[in-house]
mmCIF file of C-alpha atoms in Angstrom:
data_model
loop_
_atom_site.group_PDB
_atom_site.id
_atom_site.type_symbol
_atom_site.label_atom_id
_atom_site.label_comp_id
_atom_site.label_asym_id
_atom_site.label_seq_id
_atom_site.Cartn_x
_atom_site.Cartn_y
_atom_site.Cartn_z
ATOM 1 C CA UNK A 1 145.797 103.992 29.911
ATOM 2 C CA UNK A 2 143.653 104.136 26.784
ATOM 3 C CA UNK A 3 143.565 101.320 24.286
ATOM 4 C CA UNK A 4 142.562 101.936 20.694
ATOM 5 C CA UNK A 5 140.091 99.395 19.374
ATOM 6 C CA UNK A 6 140.185 98.208 15.795
ATOM 7 C CA UNK A 7 137.313 99.164 13.498
ATOM 8 C CA UNK A 8 135.810 95.628 13.518
ATOM 9 C CA UNK A 9 135.898 95.604 17.332
ATOM 10 C CA UNK A 10 134.155 98.992 17.462
ATOM 11 C CA UNK A 11 131.466 97.781 15.030
ATOM 12 C CA UNK A 12 130.826 94.612 17.069
ATOM 13 C CA UNK A 13 130.768 96.570 20.335
ATOM 14 C CA UNK A 14 128.418 99.179 18.872
ATOM 15 C CA UNK A 15 126.078 96.502 17.488
ATOM 16 C CA UNK A 16 126.043 94.684 20.836
ATOM 17 C CA UNK A 17 125.215 97.897 22.698
ATOM 18 C CA UNK A 18 122.443 98.701 20.219
ATOM 19 C CA UNK A 19 120.837 95.295 20.750
ATOM 20 C CA UNK A 20 121.128 95.564 24.524
ATOM 21 C CA UNK A 21 119.734 99.102 24.614
ATOM 22 C CA UNK A 22 116.728 98.112 22.466
ATOM 23 C CA UNK A 23 115.623 95.425 24.880
ATOM 24 C CA UNK A 24 113.179 96.572 27.546
ATOM 25 C CA UNK A 25 114.361 95.972 31.095
ATOM 26 C CA UNK A 26 113.075 92.814 32.648
ATOM 27 C CA UNK A 27 110.347 93.584 35.150
ATOM 28 C CA UNK A 28 107.996 91.196 36.842
ATOM 29 C CA UNK A 29 104.463 91.134 35.463
ATOM 30 C CA UNK A 30 101.876 93.173 37.294
ATOM 31 C CA UNK A 31 100.180 91.330 40.122
ATOM 32 C CA UNK A 32 96.783 89.814 39.462
ATOM 33 C CA UNK A 33 93.937 92.299 39.733
ATOM 34 C CA UNK A 34 92.797 90.506 42.866
ATOM 35 C CA UNK A 35 96.207 91.264 44.414
ATOM 36 C CA UNK A 36 95.625 95.015 44.258
ATOM 37 C CA UNK A 37 93.437 96.556 46.964
ATOM 38 C CA UNK A 38 89.980 97.663 45.926
ATOM 39 C CA UNK A 39 89.579 101.372 45.427
ATOM 40 C CA UNK A 40 89.117 103.977 42.782
ATOM 41 C CA UNK A 41 90.952 103.746 39.483
ATOM 42 C CA UNK A 42 93.506 106.317 40.697
ATOM 43 C CA UNK A 43 94.344 104.251 43.769
ATOM 44 C CA UNK A 44 94.690 101.120 41.664
ATOM 45 C CA UNK A 45 97.029 102.886 39.190
ATOM 46 C CA UNK A 46 99.113 104.005 42.164
ATOM 47 C CA UNK A 47 99.183 100.450 43.566
ATOM 48 C CA UNK A 48 100.112 98.857 40.227
ATOM 49 C CA UNK A 49 102.893 101.394 39.667
ATOM 50 C CA UNK A 50 104.354 100.783 43.111
ATOM 51 C CA UNK A 51 104.124 97.006 42.560
ATOM 52 C CA UNK A 52 106.065 97.464 39.324
ATOM 53 C CA UNK A 53 108.648 99.645 41.066
ATOM 54 C CA UNK A 54 109.032 97.044 43.823
ATOM 55 C CA UNK A 55 109.617 94.282 41.268
ATOM 56 C CA UNK A 56 112.429 96.409 39.828
ATOM 57 C CA UNK A 57 113.968 97.045 43.247
ATOM 58 C CA UNK A 58 112.798 100.683 43.391
ATOM 59 C CA UNK A 59 111.394 102.467 46.432
ATOM 60 C CA UNK A 60 107.636 103.089 46.438
ATOM 61 C CA UNK A 61 106.277 106.466 45.444
ATOM 62 C CA UNK A 62 104.223 108.536 47.874
ATOM 63 C CA UNK A 63 100.946 110.121 46.789
ATOM 64 C CA UNK A 64 100.876 113.898 47.023
ATOM 65 C CA UNK A 65 97.663 115.941 47.119
ATOM 66 C CA UNK A 66 99.027 118.734 44.916
ATOM 67 C CA UNK A 67 100.324 116.257 42.337
ATOM 68 C CA UNK A 68 96.956 114.451 42.410
ATOM 69 C CA UNK A 69 95.299 117.806 41.694
ATOM 70 C CA UNK A 70 97.681 118.585 38.820
ATOM 71 C CA UNK A 71 97.144 115.127 37.321
ATOM 72 C CA UNK A 72 93.359 115.425 37.598
ATOM 73 C CA UNK A 73 93.347 118.888 35.989
ATOM 74 C CA UNK A 74 95.401 117.584 33.077
ATOM 75 C CA UNK A 75 93.231 114.454 32.720
ATOM 76 C CA UNK A 76 90.129 116.687 32.459
ATOM 77 C CA UNK A 77 91.821 119.010 29.960
ATOM 78 C CA UNK A 78 93.051 116.068 27.874
ATOM 79 C CA UNK A 79 89.569 114.544 27.810
ATOM 80 C CA UNK A 80 88.023 117.866 26.740
ATOM 81 C CA UNK A 81 90.562 118.168 23.899
ATOM 82 C CA UNK A 82 89.990 114.542 22.938
ATOM 83 C CA UNK A 83 93.678 113.916 22.325
ATOM 84 C CA UNK A 84 96.719 112.924 24.322
ATOM 85 C CA UNK A 85 99.424 115.478 24.977
ATOM 86 C CA UNK A 86 101.411 117.452 27.481
ATOM 87 C CA UNK A 87 99.941 120.931 26.946
ATOM 88 C CA UNK A 88 100.533 123.080 30.020
ATOM 89 C CA UNK A 89 103.275 120.849 31.417
ATOM 90 C CA UNK A 90 105.554 123.839 32.080
ATOM 91 C CA UNK A 91 102.821 125.445 34.204
ATOM 92 C CA UNK A 92 102.343 122.206 36.172
ATOM 93 C CA UNK A 93 106.102 121.937 36.728
ATOM 94 C CA UNK A 94 106.287 125.506 38.047
ATOM 95 C CA UNK A 95 103.382 124.929 40.450
ATOM 96 C CA UNK A 96 104.963 121.705 41.734
ATOM 97 C CA UNK A 97 108.257 123.512 42.246
ATOM 98 C CA UNK A 98 106.706 126.492 44.012
ATOM 99 C CA UNK A 99 104.267 124.573 46.203
ATOM 100 C CA UNK A 100 106.107 121.366 47.146
ATOM 101 C CA UNK A 101 109.693 122.100 46.107
ATOM 102 C CA UNK A 102 109.746 119.621 43.220
ATOM 103 C CA UNK A 103 113.130 119.692 41.513
ATOM 104 C CA UNK A 104 112.314 117.270 38.680
ATOM 105 C CA UNK A 105 108.956 116.434 37.103
ATOM 106 C CA UNK A 106 107.540 114.060 34.479
ATOM 107 C CA UNK A 107 104.123 112.845 33.423
ATOM 108 C CA UNK A 108 102.480 109.914 31.688
ATOM 109 C CA UNK A 109 99.242 110.439 29.756
ATOM 110 C CA UNK A 110 97.068 107.735 28.203
ATOM 111 C CA UNK A 111 93.485 106.750 27.440
ATOM 112 C CA UNK A 112 91.875 103.309 27.501
ATOM 113 C CA UNK A 113 88.526 101.846 26.586
ATOM 114 C CA UNK A 114 86.342 100.556 29.396
ATOM 115 C CA UNK A 115 87.497 97.193 30.752
ATOM 116 C CA UNK A 116 87.273 95.047 33.857
ATOM 117 C CA UNK A 117 90.408 96.731 35.249
ATOM 118 C CA UNK A 118 91.220 99.977 33.417
ATOM 119 C CA UNK A 119 93.933 100.876 35.953
ATOM 120 C CA UNK A 120 95.803 97.706 35.048
ATOM 121 C CA UNK A 121 95.427 98.488 31.330
ATOM 122 C CA UNK A 122 96.769 102.032 31.806
ATOM 123 C CA UNK A 123 99.833 100.814 33.700
ATOM 124 C CA UNK A 124 100.476 97.862 31.357
ATOM 125 C CA UNK A 125 100.380 100.199 28.368
ATOM 126 C CA UNK A 126 102.734 102.677 30.056
ATOM 127 C CA UNK A 127 105.137 99.858 30.942
ATOM 128 C CA UNK A 128 105.107 98.714 27.293
ATOM 129 C CA UNK A 129 106.456 102.139 26.247
ATOM 130 C CA UNK A 130 110.142 102.805 26.952
ATOM 131 C CA UNK A 131 109.611 106.494 27.769
ATOM 132 C CA UNK A 132 106.656 105.890 30.076
ATOM 133 C CA UNK A 133 108.315 102.887 31.722
ATOM 134 C CA UNK A 134 111.346 105.074 32.418
ATOM 135 C CA UNK A 135 109.125 107.575 34.247
ATOM 136 C CA UNK A 136 107.519 104.815 36.315
ATOM 137 C CA UNK A 137 110.796 103.143 37.265
ATOM 138 C CA UNK A 138 113.077 106.192 37.636
ATOM 139 C CA UNK A 139 114.653 105.959 41.095
ATOM 140 C CA UNK A 140 114.906 109.768 41.348
ATOM 141 C CA UNK A 141 111.139 110.197 41.747
ATOM 142 C CA UNK A 142 109.647 109.888 45.216
ATOM 143 C CA UNK A 143 106.231 111.573 44.827
ATOM 144 C CA UNK A 144 103.359 111.017 42.461
ATOM 145 C CA UNK A 145 99.851 112.118 41.654
ATOM 146 C CA UNK A 146 97.185 110.330 39.618
ATOM 147 C CA UNK A 147 94.080 111.628 37.878
ATOM 148 C CA UNK A 148 91.570 109.630 35.823
ATOM 149 C CA UNK A 149 88.341 110.843 34.218
ATOM 150 C CA UNK A 150 85.785 109.118 31.986
ATOM 151 C CA UNK A 151 84.207 110.715 28.942
ATOM 152 C CA UNK A 152 80.548 110.117 27.978
ATOM 153 C CA UNK A 153 81.563 107.125 25.794
ATOM 154 C CA UNK A 154 83.278 105.507 28.794
ATOM 155 C CA UNK A 155 86.861 106.052 27.613
ATOM 156 C CA UNK A 156 89.131 106.668 30.572
ATOM 157 C CA UNK A 157 91.738 109.415 30.335
ATOM 158 C CA UNK A 158 94.583 108.891 32.805
ATOM 159 C CA UNK A 159 97.486 111.054 33.899
ATOM 160 C CA UNK A 160 100.223 110.210 36.352
ATOM 161 C CA UNK A 161 102.738 112.860 37.350
ATOM 162 C CA UNK A 162 106.072 112.134 38.999
ATOM 163 C CA UNK A 163 108.281 114.449 41.026
ATOM 164 C CA UNK A 164 111.304 114.547 43.241
ATOM 165 C CA UNK A 165 110.406 116.666 46.232
ATOM 166 C CA UNK A 166 111.426 116.940 49.879
#
């Protein structure tokens, strides 16, 4: 049975939902840098992302060689252009579908200045953005690839792609 709400009740309910939907989900902070295994920046991004997924009760992602390759290609292209974007994403999605059977696909792109732990900075910045955080925490994704390149000034350009694949 449906119940009709009064206008004031609808306004209060709508305002409450707006406030709730504007709040980022509560996730545990990233582990200390010393808690992430040593390795290249890509491996550390992967480890930080999976730590964040674990804190949110999500299953860990698995690295995929094709997705790593797609992420690295896009990181290089982004660095060459000198600006963040998703140019060529359709092409990357088609390749992931054809080669590993990916049915859904997303990507995060970012650049950071040199720091003691640029992988941590990349992931923290992605987690601070609702759209990027959604990609990281989406339970539908089970595969990932990471690519990071440095330009001559030392700025790191990072890309992480996400896919659902068998």
